[in-house]
Amino acid sequence: MAKRVAKLQKDLCVACGTCVKVCPKNAISIYKGKYAQVDESKCIGCSLCAKECPASIITIKTKEVVA
Amino acid sequence: MKKPWYEYMWIISVLYLILGFFNILFAWLGMFCFIIPLLISVIKGNKSYCNKYCGRGQMLTWLGKKIGISRKKPMPRWMTKKWFRYGFLAFFMIMFAQMIFVTFLVFKDVRGLSETVKLLWTFKIPWSFAYKVTGLPLWISQFAFGFYSVMLTSTILGIITNILFKPRSWCIYCPMGTMTQLICEIKDKS
């Protein structure tokens, strides 16, 4: 089964937190003020964070999940 | 659901900009926007200021998303790179140091008070309408003019990139954001 999840380029993240605010599943957190972290078990791949991110460094990728 | 109190911080940011048109001494209040994020990052090692409390961020979100003054286009890749962010921080710090130096010259009576606001580090705008003669030392007013110039200039830059790119594009190169992130990184390493 394939699942859509948000992936982000950590090294370009400024940890502003706009993605955290728009995530409907509370799947994103800012790790120690350094970068955003996506909890893939909670992420539904809705792409709201990708649209919001001012640096545009979040993309939605398809991940194979072994059921 | 009731909005938490900190979602109203944008009111303070807007008020701050307005107050500078009435009495320049209010510019000193902008120091809170410098001290609070730095203290949070140094003491707690996080960016909760950016993430929750930053009034300017909220104001830019509001301008971009609610009012819709934004093309909502991704910003150029080079603007998100570390060299640009640290470069802008360095430039900002040099300009800030220069402003402190001018304040020092007024303190030492080498220079008179300049009742102007310098926009984008270039354009001197007469601002004597917001200057009331007080018994306070002149350098206090000089710093206020300089600091308000910094705040107004960065707001203008923030609005320009908000219009050209996505809302809160300012956050990418915001010197305070870059500095607090750097502090968090150093703090986590040690």
PDB file of N, CA and C in Angstrom, chain B residues 10-34 56 143-144 146-152 155:
ATOM      1  N   TRP B  10      -0.066  40.474  16.742  1.00  0.00           N
ATOM      2  CA  TRP B  10       0.028  41.339  15.557  1.00  0.00           C
ATOM      3  C   TRP B  10      -0.489  42.743  15.853  1.00  0.00           C
ATOM      4  N   ILE B  11      -1.439  42.848  16.792  1.00  0.00           N
ATOM      5  CA  ILE B  11      -1.986  44.159  17.165  1.00  0.00           C
ATOM      6  C   ILE B  11      -0.861  45.035  17.720  1.00  0.00           C
ATOM      7  N   ILE B  12      -0.009  44.425  18.534  1.00  0.00           N
ATOM      8  CA  ILE B  12       1.113  45.164  19.123  1.00  0.00           C
ATOM      9  C   ILE B  12       2.083  45.633  18.033  1.00  0.00           C
ATOM     10  N   SER B  13       2.334  44.765  17.050  1.00  0.00           N
ATOM     11  CA  SER B  13       3.238  45.133  15.953  1.00  0.00           C
ATOM     12  C   SER B  13       2.699  46.305  15.141  1.00  0.00           C
ATOM     13  N   VAL B  14       1.403  46.280  14.858  1.00  0.00           N
ATOM     14  CA  VAL B  14       0.787  47.363  14.090  1.00  0.00           C
ATOM     15  C   VAL B  14       0.801  48.648  14.915  1.00  0.00           C
ATOM     16  N   LEU B  15       0.445  48.527  16.187  1.00  0.00           N
ATOM     17  CA  LEU B  15       0.421  49.664  17.104  1.00  0.00           C
ATOM     18  C   LEU B  15       1.803  50.314  17.205  1.00  0.00           C
ATOM     19  N   TYR B  16       2.826  49.470  17.266  1.00  0.00           N
ATOM     20  CA  TYR B  16       4.202  49.956  17.374  1.00  0.00           C
ATOM     21  C   TYR B  16       4.550  50.871  16.193  1.00  0.00           C
ATOM     22  N   LEU B  17       4.195  50.393  14.981  1.00  0.00           N
ATOM     23  CA  LEU B  17       4.508  51.182  13.791  1.00  0.00           C
ATOM     24  C   LEU B  17       3.744  52.505  13.801  1.00  0.00           C
ATOM     25  N   ILE B  18       2.493  52.478  14.280  1.00  0.00           N
ATOM     26  CA  ILE B  18       1.680  53.694  14.329  1.00  0.00           C
ATOM     27  C   ILE B  18       2.240  54.690  15.359  1.00  0.00           C
ATOM     28  N   LEU B  19       2.610  54.165  16.524  1.00  0.00           N
ATOM     29  CA  LEU B  19       3.105  55.038  17.602  1.00  0.00           C
ATOM     30  C   LEU B  19       4.336  55.833  17.187  1.00  0.00           C
ATOM     31  N   GLY B  20       5.155  55.246  16.319  1.00  0.00           N
ATOM     32  CA  GLY B  20       6.360  55.919  15.840  1.00  0.00           C
ATOM     33  C   GLY B  20       6.068  57.174  15.040  1.00  0.00           C
ATOM     34  N   PHE B  21       4.824  57.323  14.592  1.00  0.00           N
ATOM     35  CA  PHE B  21       4.430  58.523  13.859  1.00  0.00           C
ATOM     36  C   PHE B  21       4.021  59.638  14.822  1.00  0.00           C
ATOM     37  N   PHE B  22       3.767  59.268  16.073  1.00  0.00           N
ATOM     38  CA  PHE B  22       3.312  60.256  17.053  1.00  0.00           C
ATOM     39  C   PHE B  22       4.418  60.706  18.005  1.00  0.00           C
ATOM     40  N   ASN B  23       5.154  59.725  18.518  1.00  0.00           N
ATOM     41  CA  ASN B  23       6.300  60.090  19.345  1.00  0.00           C
ATOM     42  C   ASN B  23       7.396  59.053  19.148  1.00  0.00           C
ATOM     43  N   ILE B  24       8.506  59.525  18.655  1.00  0.00           N
ATOM     44  CA  ILE B  24       9.594  58.626  18.270  1.00  0.00           C
ATOM     45  C   ILE B  24      10.124  57.819  19.452  1.00  0.00           C
ATOM     46  N   LEU B  25       9.944  58.336  20.666  1.00  0.00           N
ATOM     47  CA  LEU B  25      10.478  57.620  21.833  1.00  0.00           C
ATOM     48  C   LEU B  25       9.856  56.239  22.019  1.00  0.00           C
ATOM     49  N   PHE B  26       8.651  56.045  21.457  1.00  0.00           N
ATOM     50  CA  PHE B  26       8.017  54.724  21.533  1.00  0.00           C
ATOM     51  C   PHE B  26       8.865  53.659  20.835  1.00  0.00           C
ATOM     52  N   ALA B  27       9.772  54.102  19.942  1.00  0.00           N
ATOM     53  CA  ALA B  27      10.623  53.164  19.205  1.00  0.00           C
ATOM     54  C   ALA B  27      11.408  52.252  20.144  1.00  0.00           C
ATOM     55  N   TRP B  28      11.725  52.781  21.322  1.00  0.00           N
ATOM     56  CA  TRP B  28      12.476  51.994  22.306  1.00  0.00           C
ATOM     57  C   TRP B  28      11.778  50.689  22.653  1.00  0.00           C
ATOM     58  N   LEU B  29      10.447  50.676  22.598  1.00  0.00           N
ATOM     59  CA  LEU B  29       9.691  49.464  22.930  1.00  0.00           C
ATOM     60  C   LEU B  29      10.056  48.296  22.005  1.00  0.00           C
ATOM     61  N   GLY B  30      10.572  48.643  20.800  1.00  0.00           N
ATOM     62  CA  GLY B  30      10.953  47.607  19.849  1.00  0.00           C
ATOM     63  C   GLY B  30      12.074  46.714  20.363  1.00  0.00           C
ATOM     64  N   MET B  31      12.764  47.168  21.402  1.00  0.00           N
ATOM     65  CA  MET B  31      13.826  46.357  22.003  1.00  0.00           C
ATOM     66  C   MET B  31      13.296  45.008  22.482  1.00  0.00           C
ATOM     67  N   PHE B  32      12.019  44.994  22.845  1.00  0.00           N
ATOM     68  CA  PHE B  32      11.416  43.722  23.285  1.00  0.00           C
ATOM     69  C   PHE B  32      11.475  42.670  22.181  1.00  0.00           C
ATOM     70  N   CYS B  33      11.324  43.128  20.908  1.00  0.00           N
ATOM     71  CA  CYS B  33      11.360  42.192  19.769  1.00  0.00           C
ATOM     72  C   CYS B  33      12.764  41.635  19.561  1.00  0.00           C
ATOM     73  N   PHE B  34      13.755  42.257  20.189  1.00  0.00           N
ATOM     74  CA  PHE B  34      15.128  41.772  20.075  1.00  0.00           C
ATOM     75  C   PHE B  34      15.483  40.918  21.292  1.00  0.00           C
ATOM     76  N   ARG B  56       5.054  40.345  14.181  1.00  0.00           N
ATOM     77  CA  ARG B  56       5.316  40.696  12.794  1.00  0.00           C
ATOM     78  C   ARG B  56       4.965  39.529  11.874  1.00  0.00           C
ATOM     79  N   PHE B 143      18.825  57.395  19.325  1.00  0.00           N
ATOM     80  CA  PHE B 143      18.680  55.944  19.246  1.00  0.00           C
ATOM     81  C   PHE B 143      17.265  55.575  18.786  1.00  0.00           C
ATOM     82  N   ALA B 144      16.273  56.308  19.299  1.00  0.00           N
ATOM     83  CA  ALA B 144      14.884  56.038  18.915  1.00  0.00           C
ATOM     84  C   ALA B 144      14.688  56.211  17.406  1.00  0.00           C
ATOM     85  N   GLY B 146      16.995  55.993  15.116  1.00  0.00           N
ATOM     86  CA  GLY B 146      17.757  54.922  14.468  1.00  0.00           C
ATOM     87  C   GLY B 146      17.062  53.587  14.566  1.00  0.00           C
ATOM     88  N   PHE B 147      16.552  53.304  15.745  1.00  0.00           N
ATOM     89  CA  PHE B 147      15.895  52.011  15.957  1.00  0.00           C
ATOM     90  C   PHE B 147      14.591  51.917  15.175  1.00  0.00           C
ATOM     91  N   TYR B 148      13.861  53.020  15.151  1.00  0.00           N
ATOM     92  CA  TYR B 148      12.612  53.012  14.373  1.00  0.00           C
ATOM     93  C   TYR B 148      12.924  52.834  12.880  1.00  0.00           C
ATOM     94  N   SER B 149      14.052  53.391  12.435  1.00  0.00           N
ATOM     95  CA  SER B 149      14.475  53.201  11.042  1.00  0.00           C
ATOM     96  C   SER B 149      14.700  51.722  10.746  1.00  0.00           C
ATOM     97  N   VAL B 150      15.345  51.034  11.695  1.00  0.00           N
ATOM     98  CA  VAL B 150      15.597  49.597  11.542  1.00  0.00           C
ATOM     99  C   VAL B 150      14.267  48.842  11.442  1.00  0.00           C
ATOM    100  N   MET B 151      13.340  49.164  12.343  1.00  0.00           N
ATOM    101  CA  MET B 151      12.064  48.461  12.391  1.00  0.00           C
ATOM    102  C   MET B 151      11.216  48.729  11.150  1.00  0.00           C
ATOM    103  N   LEU B 152      11.183  49.989  10.726  1.00  0.00           N
ATOM    104  CA  LEU B 152      10.362  50.340   9.564  1.00  0.00           C
ATOM    105  C   LEU B 152      10.969  49.768   8.283  1.00  0.00           C
ATOM    106  N   THR B 155      10.259  46.124   8.158  1.00  0.00           N
ATOM    107  CA  THR B 155       8.845  45.892   7.855  1.00  0.00           C
ATOM    108  C   THR B 155       8.600  46.065   6.361  1.00  0.00           C
TER     109      THR B 155
END
